[in-house]
Amino acid sequence: MGATGTKLILGLGNPGPAYAGTRHNVGFLALDLFAREGLASAGPPVNFKSSLVVSGSLDGARVILAWPQTYMNLSGHAARELVSFYKIAALDDMLVIHDEMDLPPGRVKATRGGGSAGHNGMDSLREAVPVDFARLRIGIGRPPRDPQGHSRGSKDWVLSPFGGEEWPLVEESLRGAAELARVWLADGLSAAQRLGNRKPRKPRPPEGGPEGDWGGRDGGGGGGGGPDGQGSSGAAPPA
């Protein structure tokens, strides 16, 4: 059954070229891909308050795609603005795409609710929008250990870029997430869950990573000079 009403999909990440291609930005990258290939009706991106936003339609539903520009740990601020303005019923009509260290690279899982597992963006979202919204969790794995058994810290890991040999798995997971987002829009979360996790295929020779389009642009609606930056644009939202 086709979707109706207004649906909101948020990709989580940090704005600006310094963070493009990092593990924490796979939510941005997956939404970039979906905007290009999965939402043919998408209009041009515009700044709206604390987000970069694209509007389109699919199967009779109005679709809002949003890249919060608040930096990761204030993602909830942007989400609350969008949910309020577009009158989103977050329980059924909001999907959040984000990185997940508890899943290996190449895996994607559709879930509802659940804990944050220390993810600052999810902590912020759950505080701002305290319902069990749908999530697409894209695996980035945990930092490897050195011969002495030590691993780099989680913050350094998620803010590090993917290596060239990792991009085949990354690209696979981004396409899996974009497909699951399309299924969620058309047929709901249960259908996306039935489609199941995306398992990694045998890596192809790396050809470099995909470029972020909208989420990785400088500034956008964000402000400030670091992960705690926050800003607001006065631009009108897409019609």
PDB file of N, CA and C in Angstrom, residues 22 30 35 54 66 69 77 92 100 104 110 113 125 134 172 179 181 187-188 190 192 202 210 218 221 228 235:
ATOM      1  N   THR A  22      33.758  10.823   6.472  1.00  0.00           N
ATOM      2  CA  THR A  22      34.057  10.171   7.750  1.00  0.00           C
ATOM      3  C   THR A  22      32.964   9.168   8.106  1.00  0.00           C
ATOM      4  N   ALA A  30      24.113   8.395   2.723  1.00  0.00           N
ATOM      5  CA  ALA A  30      22.987   7.566   2.291  1.00  0.00           C
ATOM      6  C   ALA A  30      21.827   8.435   1.819  1.00  0.00           C
ATOM      7  N   ALA A  35      18.417  10.896  -2.379  1.00  0.00           N
ATOM      8  CA  ALA A  35      17.912  12.109  -3.019  1.00  0.00           C
ATOM      9  C   ALA A  35      18.208  12.100  -4.515  1.00  0.00           C
ATOM     10  N   VAL A  54      15.317  19.053   1.344  1.00  0.00           N
ATOM     11  CA  VAL A  54      14.840  18.776  -0.007  1.00  0.00           C
ATOM     12  C   VAL A  54      13.414  18.267   0.100  1.00  0.00           C
ATOM     13  N   ALA A  66      16.120  15.690   5.073  1.00  0.00           N
ATOM     14  CA  ALA A  66      16.792  16.742   5.842  1.00  0.00           C
ATOM     15  C   ALA A  66      18.166  16.299   6.319  1.00  0.00           C
ATOM     16  N   GLN A  69      22.207  20.657  10.137  1.00  0.00           N
ATOM     17  CA  GLN A  69      23.474  21.381  10.048  1.00  0.00           C
ATOM     18  C   GLN A  69      23.940  21.869  11.414  1.00  0.00           C
ATOM     19  N   HIS A  77      17.792  19.234  17.965  1.00  0.00           N
ATOM     20  CA  HIS A  77      17.278  20.592  17.785  1.00  0.00           C
ATOM     21  C   HIS A  77      16.701  20.751  16.379  1.00  0.00           C
ATOM     22  N   ASP A  92       5.301   7.185  13.281  1.00  0.00           N
ATOM     23  CA  ASP A  92       5.111   6.435  12.033  1.00  0.00           C
ATOM     24  C   ASP A  92       5.730   7.095  10.814  1.00  0.00           C
ATOM     25  N   GLU A 100      26.396   3.159  12.949  1.00  0.00           N
ATOM     26  CA  GLU A 100      26.223   2.231  14.073  1.00  0.00           C
ATOM     27  C   GLU A 100      27.489   1.403  14.262  1.00  0.00           C
ATOM     28  N   PRO A 104      28.811  -4.433  11.735  1.00  0.00           N
ATOM     29  CA  PRO A 104      30.028  -4.393  10.915  1.00  0.00           C
ATOM     30  C   PRO A 104      29.807  -3.601   9.636  1.00  0.00           C
ATOM     31  N   ALA A 110      17.095  -2.124   9.772  1.00  0.00           N
ATOM     32  CA  ALA A 110      15.926  -1.284  10.022  1.00  0.00           C
ATOM     33  C   ALA A 110      15.347  -1.655  11.380  1.00  0.00           C
ATOM     34  N   GLY A 113      12.901   2.506  17.548  1.00  0.00           N
ATOM     35  CA  GLY A 113      13.276   2.794  18.927  1.00  0.00           C
ATOM     36  C   GLY A 113      14.627   2.192  19.283  1.00  0.00           C
ATOM     37  N   LEU A 125      18.474  13.316  19.619  1.00  0.00           N
ATOM     38  CA  LEU A 125      17.183  13.083  18.971  1.00  0.00           C
ATOM     39  C   LEU A 125      16.151  12.515  19.946  1.00  0.00           C
ATOM     40  N   ALA A 134      11.351   5.295  13.561  1.00  0.00           N
ATOM     41  CA  ALA A 134      12.081   4.282  12.796  1.00  0.00           C
ATOM     42  C   ALA A 134      13.516   4.727  12.553  1.00  0.00           C
ATOM     43  N   GLU A 172      28.181  -0.377  -0.739  1.00  0.00           N
ATOM     44  CA  GLU A 172      27.141  -1.403  -0.654  1.00  0.00           C
ATOM     45  C   GLU A 172      26.119  -1.047   0.426  1.00  0.00           C
ATOM     46  N   GLU A 179      17.777   1.807  -0.496  1.00  0.00           N
ATOM     47  CA  GLU A 179      16.689   0.906  -0.879  1.00  0.00           C
ATOM     48  C   GLU A 179      15.713   0.708   0.275  1.00  0.00           C
ATOM     49  N   ALA A 181      15.134   2.780   2.682  1.00  0.00           N
ATOM     50  CA  ALA A 181      14.375   4.026   2.835  1.00  0.00           C
ATOM     51  C   ALA A 181      13.213   4.074   1.854  1.00  0.00           C
ATOM     52  N   ASP A 187       5.978   1.113   1.845  1.00  0.00           N
ATOM     53  CA  ASP A 187       5.265   0.012   2.493  1.00  0.00           C
ATOM     54  C   ASP A 187       5.433  -0.056   4.000  1.00  0.00           C
ATOM     55  N   GLY A 188       6.182   0.841   4.608  1.00  0.00           N
ATOM     56  CA  GLY A 188       6.299   0.887   6.049  1.00  0.00           C
ATOM     57  C   GLY A 188       7.503   0.142   6.597  1.00  0.00           C
ATOM     58  N   SER A 190       7.753  -2.435   8.727  1.00  0.00           N
ATOM     59  CA  SER A 190       7.745  -3.905   8.740  1.00  0.00           C
ATOM     60  C   SER A 190       8.280  -4.466   7.430  1.00  0.00           C
ATOM     61  N   ALA A 192      10.408  -2.973   5.420  1.00  0.00           N
ATOM     62  CA  ALA A 192      11.854  -2.739   5.408  1.00  0.00           C
ATOM     63  C   ALA A 192      12.572  -3.755   6.281  1.00  0.00           C
ATOM     64  N   LYS A 202      31.640  -9.545  -1.531  1.00  0.00           N
ATOM     65  CA  LYS A 202      33.083  -9.558  -1.718  1.00  0.00           C
ATOM     66  C   LYS A 202      33.530  -8.217  -2.273  1.00  0.00           C
ATOM     67  N   PRO A 210      32.436   7.835  -2.553  1.00  0.00           N
ATOM     68  CA  PRO A 210      31.440   8.727  -3.124  1.00  0.00           C
ATOM     69  C   PRO A 210      31.543  10.112  -2.512  1.00  0.00           C
ATOM     70  N   ASP A 218      29.417  23.429   2.885  1.00  0.00           N
ATOM     71  CA  ASP A 218      29.847  24.327   3.953  1.00  0.00           C
ATOM     72  C   ASP A 218      28.641  25.000   4.579  1.00  0.00           C
ATOM     73  N   GLY A 221      22.592  25.482   7.140  1.00  0.00           N
ATOM     74  CA  GLY A 221      21.879  26.197   8.174  1.00  0.00           C
ATOM     75  C   GLY A 221      22.656  26.270   9.452  1.00  0.00           C
ATOM     76  N   ASP A 228      29.879  21.578  18.501  1.00  0.00           N
ATOM     77  CA  ASP A 228      28.751  22.128  19.242  1.00  0.00           C
ATOM     78  C   ASP A 228      28.103  23.300  18.512  1.00  0.00           C
ATOM     79  N   ALA A 235      15.818  31.306   5.587  1.00  0.00           N
ATOM     80  CA  ALA A 235      15.264  30.955   4.275  1.00  0.00           C
ATOM     81  C   ALA A 235      13.919  30.267   4.434  1.00  0.00           C
TER      82      ALA A 235
END
